[in-house]
Amino acid sequence: FYFETDRVRLFPKELENGRVDHRELSLVQNVQKGQTLVEKRPATIGLAGKNVKGEEVKAVPGKDVNIFLGKNVVWDQNRVIANCDGEPSKIGNKVTVQVVHEIRDNVGYKTGNIDFVGSIHIRGDVENGFIVKAGGDVVITGNVEGGIIEAEGNIAINGGIIGQDKTKIKCNGDLYARYIDHAQVDVEGEIKVRDAILHSIVNSGQKIVLGTKKGLIMGGVVRAADLIDVQHLGSKMGTQTEVEVGINPGFRRELNEIEKRLPNLDKELDMAEKALNLLNRHEELTPKKEELKAKLIRTTFVLKAEKRKLENRREEILNLINERQLERGCIKVRQTIHPGVKVNIGKAVRIFKDDFNFALLTYEEGEVSIQPYR
């Protein structure tokens, strides 16, 4: 067998400095499609021996071992190979690759962090400080209490996200949760929340919908490319709340990163060019300085290329943002917008100082337009 068949005892990962990380127990084994799981060798006829009297003892022929195939495995000559990415298991002599890893308890010190190539189903909570990563979907029956969840697919949390300003949720699909509180959430698809989004930074590449009569967004920053659909925005206490539609939050984040990097690039380029100018003043250079000069020339080429690339990408994103403003990104408020709410649609901004009921907010001629919501 080319995978661990006995996973009863789990040991914490030993770090380079000799300490151990009790959050890393390697509970999950990952295999990739085409990977060998079992190699079967044929039984031999055996060799005759002798007893203490020198008499010949006939060999007992070896017995053939039957290997049974479960799901997602196939025979390849004398080997059993995985037919998909997943987690290998052996029950008796039956070998299977599971595409869903199931945890019937909390993700905590008993399980350690979870990193699986397929989907994960957690029947408890994700405790503070633990990480769950999945190549597929993540389903959590309980709550997320300060952990980190990342999924290539969708994330469904039947309980709530209790962030404690430590929780980070990220997925390429859709997200469902009962509520989001003091967390950072980045989702490429849709976000559906049953009750409330509180004091969190929430980004959706499509739309955010709060489904129940409570349906509250209060505090923090909530962004969606297409639509925010909510019952109440802000609170009677005037809690500062910012919402934004019309621009993909991913573009906004990338643009901010580019704006941070470009000034640093200019400084690095300026220092390299000044050092190169100093070397060019000398008619003769030592071998070490010649080597330094060649290195500086390479550095300036690399920095200039990176600068051009970032400037082109910035221009591309700005064009996409301008095109996006012509589309119908909107905010639907089924009950009340409270004072202290800041609304961004494209480049238009509006800050509410009084209560406003039953509103449909859209972008119109450079301003946030308010229409009655029916």
Short mmCIF file of C-alpha atoms in Angstrom, two decimals:
data_model
loop_
_atom_site.label_atom_id
_atom_site.label_comp_id
_atom_site.label_asym_id
_atom_site.label_seq_id
_atom_site.Cartn_x
_atom_site.Cartn_y
_atom_site.Cartn_z
CA PHE A 1 0.00 0.00 0.00
CA TYR A 2 1.33 3.43 -0.98
CA PHE A 3 -0.86 5.36 1.48
CA GLU A 4 -1.31 5.17 5.24
CA THR A 5 -3.94 2.53 6.00
CA ASP A 6 -3.98 3.12 9.76
CA ARG A 7 -4.87 6.69 10.77
CA VAL A 8 -5.72 6.02 14.43
CA ARG A 9 -2.89 8.09 15.91
CA LEU A 10 -2.18 11.64 14.76
CA PHE A 11 1.06 13.46 15.55
CA PRO A 12 1.65 17.23 15.49
CA LYS A 13 4.00 18.58 12.84
CA GLU A 14 7.54 19.19 14.07
CA LEU A 15 8.97 22.59 13.04
CA GLU A 16 12.57 23.33 12.07
CA ASN A 17 13.32 24.84 15.50
CA GLY A 18 12.22 21.63 17.24
CA ARG A 19 8.86 22.96 18.40
CA VAL A 20 5.62 21.34 17.30
CA ASP A 21 2.48 22.82 15.71
CA HIS A 22 -0.56 21.23 17.34
CA ARG A 23 -2.81 22.65 14.60
CA GLU A 24 -1.03 20.57 11.93
CA LEU A 25 -1.93 16.91 12.47
CA SER A 26 -2.14 15.85 8.78
CA LEU A 27 -5.53 14.26 9.30
CA VAL A 28 -6.31 14.24 5.58
CA GLN A 29 -4.35 12.28 2.98
CA ASN A 30 -4.55 13.68 -0.55
CA VAL A 31 -3.97 11.69 -3.72
CA GLN A 32 -4.09 12.82 -7.32
CA LYS A 33 -5.67 11.19 -10.34
CA GLY A 34 -3.35 8.49 -11.75
CA GLN A 35 -1.44 8.04 -8.47
CA THR A 36 -0.60 4.46 -7.47
CA LEU A 37 -2.38 3.36 -4.30
CA VAL A 38 -1.64 -0.38 -4.17
CA GLU A 39 0.84 -2.68 -5.92
CA LYS A 40 -0.04 -6.36 -5.89
CA ARG A 41 2.77 -8.90 -6.08
CA PRO A 42 1.90 -12.52 -7.04
CA ALA A 43 2.12 -15.23 -4.39
CA THR A 44 5.20 -17.52 -4.58
CA ILE A 45 5.29 -21.32 -4.28
CA GLY A 46 7.78 -21.12 -1.42
CA LEU A 47 11.08 -22.89 -0.76
CA ALA A 48 11.40 -26.29 0.97
CA GLY A 49 13.22 -26.34 4.31
CA LYS A 50 14.59 -28.83 6.86
CA ASN A 51 13.66 -29.67 10.41
CA VAL A 52 16.14 -30.21 13.25
CA LYS A 53 16.58 -33.85 12.16
CA GLY A 54 17.65 -32.81 8.70
CA GLU A 55 14.42 -34.04 7.15
CA GLU A 56 12.90 -32.06 4.31
CA VAL A 57 9.89 -29.90 5.13
CA LYS A 58 7.76 -29.09 2.13
CA ALA A 59 7.03 -25.43 1.49
CA VAL A 60 3.53 -24.08 1.99
CA PRO A 61 2.55 -22.14 -1.17
CA GLY A 62 1.81 -18.47 -0.65
CA LYS A 63 -1.83 -17.45 -0.60
CA ASP A 64 -3.19 -14.94 -3.07
CA VAL A 65 -4.59 -11.76 -1.53
CA ASN A 66 -7.76 -10.37 -3.04
CA ILE A 67 -7.96 -6.61 -3.42
CA PHE A 68 -11.47 -5.23 -3.97
CA LEU A 69 -12.13 -1.98 -5.77
CA GLY A 70 -14.40 0.68 -4.30
CA LYS A 71 -15.31 4.02 -5.86
CA ASN A 72 -12.93 6.07 -8.00
CA VAL A 73 -10.16 3.44 -8.35
CA VAL A 74 -9.18 1.18 -11.29
CA TRP A 75 -6.75 -1.64 -12.03
CA ASP A 76 -3.71 -0.88 -14.17
CA GLN A 77 -1.95 -4.23 -14.68
CA ASN A 78 -0.86 -5.17 -11.12
CA ARG A 79 -1.52 -1.73 -9.61
CA VAL A 80 -4.58 0.00 -8.20
CA ILE A 81 -4.58 3.66 -9.21
CA ALA A 82 -6.77 6.63 -8.28
CA ASN A 83 -9.29 7.60 -10.92
CA CYS A 84 -9.73 11.12 -9.48
CA ASP A 85 -8.26 13.51 -6.91
CA GLY A 86 -9.42 12.71 -3.38
CA GLU A 87 -8.73 10.84 -0.13
CA PRO A 88 -7.75 7.15 -0.16
CA SER A 89 -9.21 4.70 2.35
CA LYS A 90 -8.94 0.96 3.07
CA ILE A 91 -11.77 -0.96 4.74
CA GLY A 92 -10.85 -4.64 4.90
CA ASN A 93 -9.24 -5.22 1.52
CA LYS A 94 -11.45 -2.71 -0.27
CA VAL A 95 -9.70 0.41 -1.56
CA THR A 96 -11.65 3.59 -2.29
CA VAL A 97 -10.94 7.22 -3.11
CA GLN A 98 -13.40 9.60 -1.47
CA VAL A 99 -14.14 12.94 -3.14
CA VAL A 100 -15.77 14.31 0.04
CA HIS A 101 -13.91 14.33 3.36
CA GLU A 102 -16.36 14.19 6.27
CA ILE A 103 -15.56 15.40 9.80
CA ARG A 104 -18.15 14.36 12.38
CA ASP A 105 -16.89 16.79 15.02
CA ASN A 106 -15.47 20.30 15.36
CA VAL A 107 -12.35 21.31 13.48
CA GLY A 108 -10.02 21.98 16.40
CA TYR A 109 -7.07 20.48 18.23
CA LYS A 110 -8.57 17.01 17.82
CA THR A 111 -8.42 17.24 14.01
CA GLY A 112 -5.88 19.98 13.28
CA ASN A 113 -6.07 22.11 10.14
CA ILE A 114 -7.78 20.56 7.12
CA ASP A 115 -6.39 20.78 3.56
CA PHE A 116 -8.17 18.55 1.04
CA VAL A 117 -8.19 18.41 -2.77
CA GLY A 118 -11.92 17.59 -2.86
CA SER A 119 -14.98 18.80 -0.92
CA ILE A 120 -15.25 18.92 2.88
CA HIS A 121 -18.30 18.38 5.09
CA ILE A 122 -17.87 19.48 8.73
CA ARG A 123 -20.68 18.41 11.06
CA GLY A 124 -19.54 20.71 13.86
CA ASP A 125 -17.86 24.14 14.20
CA VAL A 126 -14.54 25.53 12.98
CA GLU A 127 -12.79 26.71 16.13
CA ASN A 128 -10.72 29.85 16.55
CA GLY A 129 -7.31 29.77 14.83
CA PHE A 130 -7.90 26.73 12.60
CA ILE A 131 -7.74 26.62 8.80
CA VAL A 132 -9.90 24.71 6.33
CA LYS A 133 -8.90 24.60 2.63
CA ALA A 134 -10.79 22.67 -0.04
CA GLY A 135 -10.30 22.09 -3.76
CA GLY A 136 -14.10 21.71 -3.99
CA ASP A 137 -16.97 22.86 -1.76
CA VAL A 138 -17.09 23.34 2.02
CA VAL A 139 -20.25 22.59 4.03
CA ILE A 140 -20.25 23.49 7.74
CA THR A 141 -23.19 22.43 9.92
CA GLY A 142 -22.19 24.65 12.83
CA ASN A 143 -20.42 28.03 13.14
CA VAL A 144 -17.09 29.47 12.10
CA GLU A 145 -15.53 30.91 15.26
CA GLY A 146 -12.43 32.84 14.24
CA GLY A 147 -11.04 30.39 11.66
CA ILE A 148 -9.99 30.69 8.01
CA ILE A 149 -12.02 28.98 5.27
CA GLU A 150 -10.88 28.80 1.63
CA ALA A 151 -12.64 26.89 -1.15
CA GLU A 152 -12.27 26.60 -4.91
CA GLY A 153 -16.03 25.95 -5.05
CA ASN A 154 -18.93 27.06 -2.83
CA ILE A 155 -19.11 27.55 0.95
CA ALA A 156 -22.30 26.84 2.92
CA ILE A 157 -22.35 27.63 6.65
CA ASN A 158 -25.60 26.58 8.32
CA GLY A 159 -24.68 28.54 11.43
CA GLY A 160 -23.01 31.93 11.46
CA ILE A 161 -19.59 33.47 10.95
CA ILE A 162 -18.42 34.73 14.36
CA GLY A 163 -15.42 36.65 13.14
CA GLN A 164 -13.78 38.19 16.23
CA ASP A 165 -11.94 40.30 13.61
CA LYS A 166 -9.86 37.18 12.85
CA THR A 167 -12.05 35.16 10.47
CA LYS A 168 -11.32 35.18 6.75
CA ILE A 169 -13.62 33.51 4.23
CA LYS A 170 -12.64 33.15 0.57
CA CYS A 171 -14.18 31.14 -2.27
CA ASN A 172 -14.46 31.13 -6.06
CA GLY A 173 -18.12 30.07 -5.97
CA ASP A 174 -21.09 31.22 -3.86
CA LEU A 175 -21.41 31.70 -0.09
CA TYR A 176 -24.36 31.06 2.20
CA ALA A 177 -24.40 31.87 5.93
CA ARG A 178 -26.96 32.69 8.59
CA TYR A 179 -25.04 35.85 9.59
CA ILE A 180 -21.59 37.45 9.23
CA ASP A 181 -20.13 39.27 12.24
CA HIS A 182 -16.70 41.01 12.40
CA ALA A 183 -15.19 39.01 9.51
CA GLN A 184 -13.46 39.52 6.17
CA VAL A 185 -15.22 37.81 3.25
CA ASP A 186 -14.10 37.65 -0.40
CA VAL A 187 -16.37 35.73 -2.77
CA GLU A 188 -16.25 35.56 -6.58
CA GLY A 189 -19.91 34.52 -6.88
CA GLU A 190 -23.09 35.42 -4.95
CA ILE A 191 -23.44 35.92 -1.20
CA LYS A 192 -26.72 34.96 0.48
CA VAL A 193 -27.09 35.82 4.16
CA ARG A 194 -30.23 35.01 6.12
CA ASP A 195 -30.15 37.58 8.93
CA ALA A 196 -27.36 40.17 9.10
CA ILE A 197 -23.92 41.41 8.06
CA LEU A 198 -22.36 43.24 11.02
CA HIS A 199 -19.11 45.27 11.17
CA SER A 200 -17.46 43.22 8.42
CA ILE A 201 -15.59 43.72 5.16
CA VAL A 202 -17.58 41.76 2.57
CA ASN A 203 -16.87 41.60 -1.17
CA SER A 204 -18.90 39.80 -3.86
CA GLY A 205 -18.09 39.51 -7.56
CA GLN A 206 -21.84 39.29 -8.30
CA LYS A 207 -24.58 40.14 -5.77
CA ILE A 208 -25.35 40.16 -2.04
CA VAL A 209 -28.86 39.28 -0.88
CA LEU A 210 -30.16 39.29 2.70
CA GLY A 211 -33.28 37.17 2.64
CA THR A 212 -35.30 37.53 5.86
CA LYS A 213 -37.32 40.38 7.37
CA LYS A 214 -34.37 41.22 9.60
CA GLY A 215 -32.03 41.49 6.57
CA LEU A 216 -29.62 44.02 8.12
CA ILE A 217 -26.27 45.47 6.99
CA MET A 218 -24.72 47.49 9.81
CA GLY A 219 -21.15 48.76 10.09
CA GLY A 220 -18.14 47.85 7.97
CA VAL A 221 -17.83 47.92 4.18
CA VAL A 222 -20.00 45.76 1.89
CA ARG A 223 -19.32 45.65 -1.86
CA ALA A 224 -20.95 43.81 -4.77
CA ALA A 225 -20.46 44.12 -8.52
CA ASP A 226 -24.16 43.95 -9.46
CA LEU A 227 -26.64 44.18 -6.61
CA ILE A 228 -27.10 44.60 -2.85
CA ASP A 229 -30.60 43.60 -1.74
CA VAL A 230 -31.33 44.35 1.93
CA GLN A 231 -34.08 45.24 4.41
CA HIS A 232 -32.18 47.76 6.57
CA LEU A 233 -28.98 49.72 5.91
CA GLY A 234 -27.17 51.11 8.95
CA SER A 235 -28.82 51.61 12.35
CA LYS A 236 -30.81 54.15 14.34
CA MET A 237 -27.61 54.93 16.28
CA GLY A 238 -25.99 56.28 13.10
CA THR A 239 -23.42 53.46 12.81
CA GLN A 240 -21.02 54.25 9.95
CA THR A 241 -21.86 51.82 7.17
CA GLU A 242 -20.47 51.81 3.61
CA VAL A 243 -21.97 49.94 0.66
CA GLU A 244 -20.79 49.89 -2.95
CA VAL A 245 -22.03 48.46 -6.26
CA GLY A 246 -21.12 48.92 -9.92
CA ILE A 247 -17.48 47.84 -9.67
CA ASN A 248 -16.16 44.34 -9.19
CA PRO A 249 -14.43 44.38 -5.75
CA GLY A 250 -11.64 42.26 -7.21
CA PHE A 251 -10.80 45.09 -9.64
CA ARG A 252 -10.89 47.59 -6.78
CA ARG A 253 -8.46 45.50 -4.69
CA GLU A 254 -6.13 44.96 -7.64
CA LEU A 255 -6.17 48.68 -8.45
CA ASN A 256 -5.29 49.56 -4.84
CA GLU A 257 -2.38 47.10 -4.90
CA ILE A 258 -1.11 48.62 -8.17
CA GLU A 259 -1.35 52.15 -6.72
CA LYS A 260 0.70 51.01 -3.71
CA ARG A 261 3.34 49.25 -5.78
CA LEU A 262 3.99 51.94 -8.42
CA PRO A 263 5.54 54.57 -6.05
CA ASN A 264 7.85 51.91 -4.58
CA LEU A 265 8.83 50.87 -8.10
CA ASP A 266 9.72 54.47 -8.96
CA LYS A 267 11.95 54.69 -5.86
CA GLU A 268 13.72 51.42 -6.68
CA LEU A 269 14.20 52.47 -10.30
CA ASP A 270 15.54 55.89 -9.28
CA MET A 271 18.09 54.32 -6.90
CA ALA A 272 19.26 51.82 -9.54
CA GLU A 273 19.65 54.52 -12.21
CA LYS A 274 21.58 56.84 -9.85
CA ALA A 275 23.97 54.01 -8.93
CA LEU A 276 24.41 53.20 -12.63
CA ASN A 277 25.17 56.86 -13.46
CA LEU A 278 27.88 56.92 -10.77
CA LEU A 279 29.54 53.83 -12.26
CA ASN A 280 29.33 55.27 -15.78
CA ARG A 281 31.43 58.27 -14.70
CA HIS A 282 34.45 56.02 -14.24
CA GLU A 283 36.51 55.27 -17.36
CA GLU A 284 37.85 51.99 -15.98
CA LEU A 285 36.06 49.65 -13.62
CA THR A 286 37.31 46.77 -11.52
CA PRO A 287 35.86 43.31 -12.30
CA LYS A 288 33.60 43.58 -9.22
CA LYS A 289 32.26 46.96 -10.35
CA GLU A 290 31.74 45.63 -13.88
CA GLU A 291 29.71 42.82 -12.38
CA LEU A 292 27.74 45.34 -10.29
CA LYS A 293 27.12 47.48 -13.39
CA ALA A 294 25.75 44.49 -15.32
CA LYS A 295 23.50 43.60 -12.39
CA LEU A 296 22.17 47.19 -12.17
CA ILE A 297 21.43 47.21 -15.92
CA ARG A 298 19.45 43.98 -15.57
CA THR A 299 17.61 45.40 -12.53
CA THR A 300 16.56 48.58 -14.38
CA PHE A 301 15.24 46.50 -17.31
CA VAL A 302 13.21 44.31 -14.94
CA LEU A 303 11.83 47.29 -12.99
CA LYS A 304 10.88 49.18 -16.16
CA ALA A 305 9.13 46.10 -17.55
CA GLU A 306 7.18 45.63 -14.30
CA LYS A 307 6.22 49.32 -14.29
CA ARG A 308 4.91 49.17 -17.89
CA LYS A 309 2.94 46.03 -17.07
CA LEU A 310 1.33 47.58 -13.97
CA GLU A 311 0.52 50.85 -15.77
CA ASN A 312 -1.11 48.94 -18.63
CA ARG A 313 -3.12 46.84 -16.18
CA ARG A 314 -4.20 49.98 -14.29
CA GLU A 315 -5.43 51.52 -17.56
CA GLU A 316 -7.25 48.29 -18.42
CA ILE A 317 -9.00 48.18 -15.01
CA LEU A 318 -10.00 51.87 -15.21
CA ASN A 319 -11.53 51.26 -18.64
CA LEU A 320 -13.45 48.28 -17.27
CA ILE A 321 -14.70 50.41 -14.37
CA ASN A 322 -15.85 53.17 -16.72
CA GLU A 323 -17.67 50.64 -18.90
CA ARG A 324 -19.21 49.08 -15.80
CA GLN A 325 -20.78 52.39 -14.75
CA LEU A 326 -23.06 52.27 -17.79
CA GLU A 327 -24.62 49.04 -16.50
CA ARG A 328 -27.41 48.79 -13.93
CA GLY A 329 -25.61 48.13 -10.68
CA CYS A 330 -28.11 48.93 -7.95
CA ILE A 331 -28.97 48.77 -4.24
CA LYS A 332 -32.46 47.71 -3.15
CA VAL A 333 -33.55 48.71 0.36
CA ARG A 334 -36.86 47.09 1.26
CA GLN A 335 -37.26 49.02 4.54
CA THR A 336 -34.97 51.80 5.82
CA ILE A 337 -31.68 53.54 5.07
CA HIS A 338 -30.49 55.06 8.37
CA PRO A 339 -28.23 58.09 8.91
CA GLY A 340 -24.50 57.40 8.66
CA VAL A 341 -24.78 55.24 5.54
CA LYS A 342 -22.37 55.97 2.68
CA VAL A 343 -23.39 54.70 -0.76
CA ASN A 344 -20.93 54.33 -3.69
CA ILE A 345 -22.18 53.47 -7.17
CA GLY A 346 -19.38 53.65 -9.71
CA LYS A 347 -17.73 57.01 -8.96
CA ALA A 348 -20.90 58.54 -7.51
CA VAL A 349 -21.10 58.95 -3.72
CA ARG A 350 -24.02 59.80 -1.42
CA ILE A 351 -24.03 60.05 2.38
CA PHE A 352 -27.41 59.78 4.11
CA LYS A 353 -28.10 62.12 7.04
CA ASP A 354 -31.77 61.21 7.54
CA ASP A 355 -33.89 58.07 7.39
CA PHE A 356 -35.07 57.07 3.93
CA ASN A 357 -37.60 54.30 3.33
CA PHE A 358 -38.27 51.88 0.42
CA ALA A 359 -35.47 53.01 -1.91
CA LEU A 360 -33.93 51.78 -5.15
CA LEU A 361 -30.47 53.35 -5.58
CA THR A 362 -28.90 53.50 -9.05
CA TYR A 363 -26.23 55.42 -10.98
CA GLU A 364 -27.53 58.26 -13.12
CA GLU A 365 -25.56 61.11 -14.73
CA GLY A 366 -22.71 60.98 -12.23
CA GLU A 367 -24.92 60.83 -9.13
CA VAL A 368 -26.64 58.31 -6.90
CA SER A 369 -30.26 58.36 -7.99
CA ILE A 370 -33.04 57.47 -5.49
CA GLN A 371 -36.22 55.90 -6.81
CA PRO A 372 -39.15 54.36 -4.90
CA TYR A 373 -38.76 50.63 -4.30
CA ARG A 374 -41.85 48.61 -5.13
#
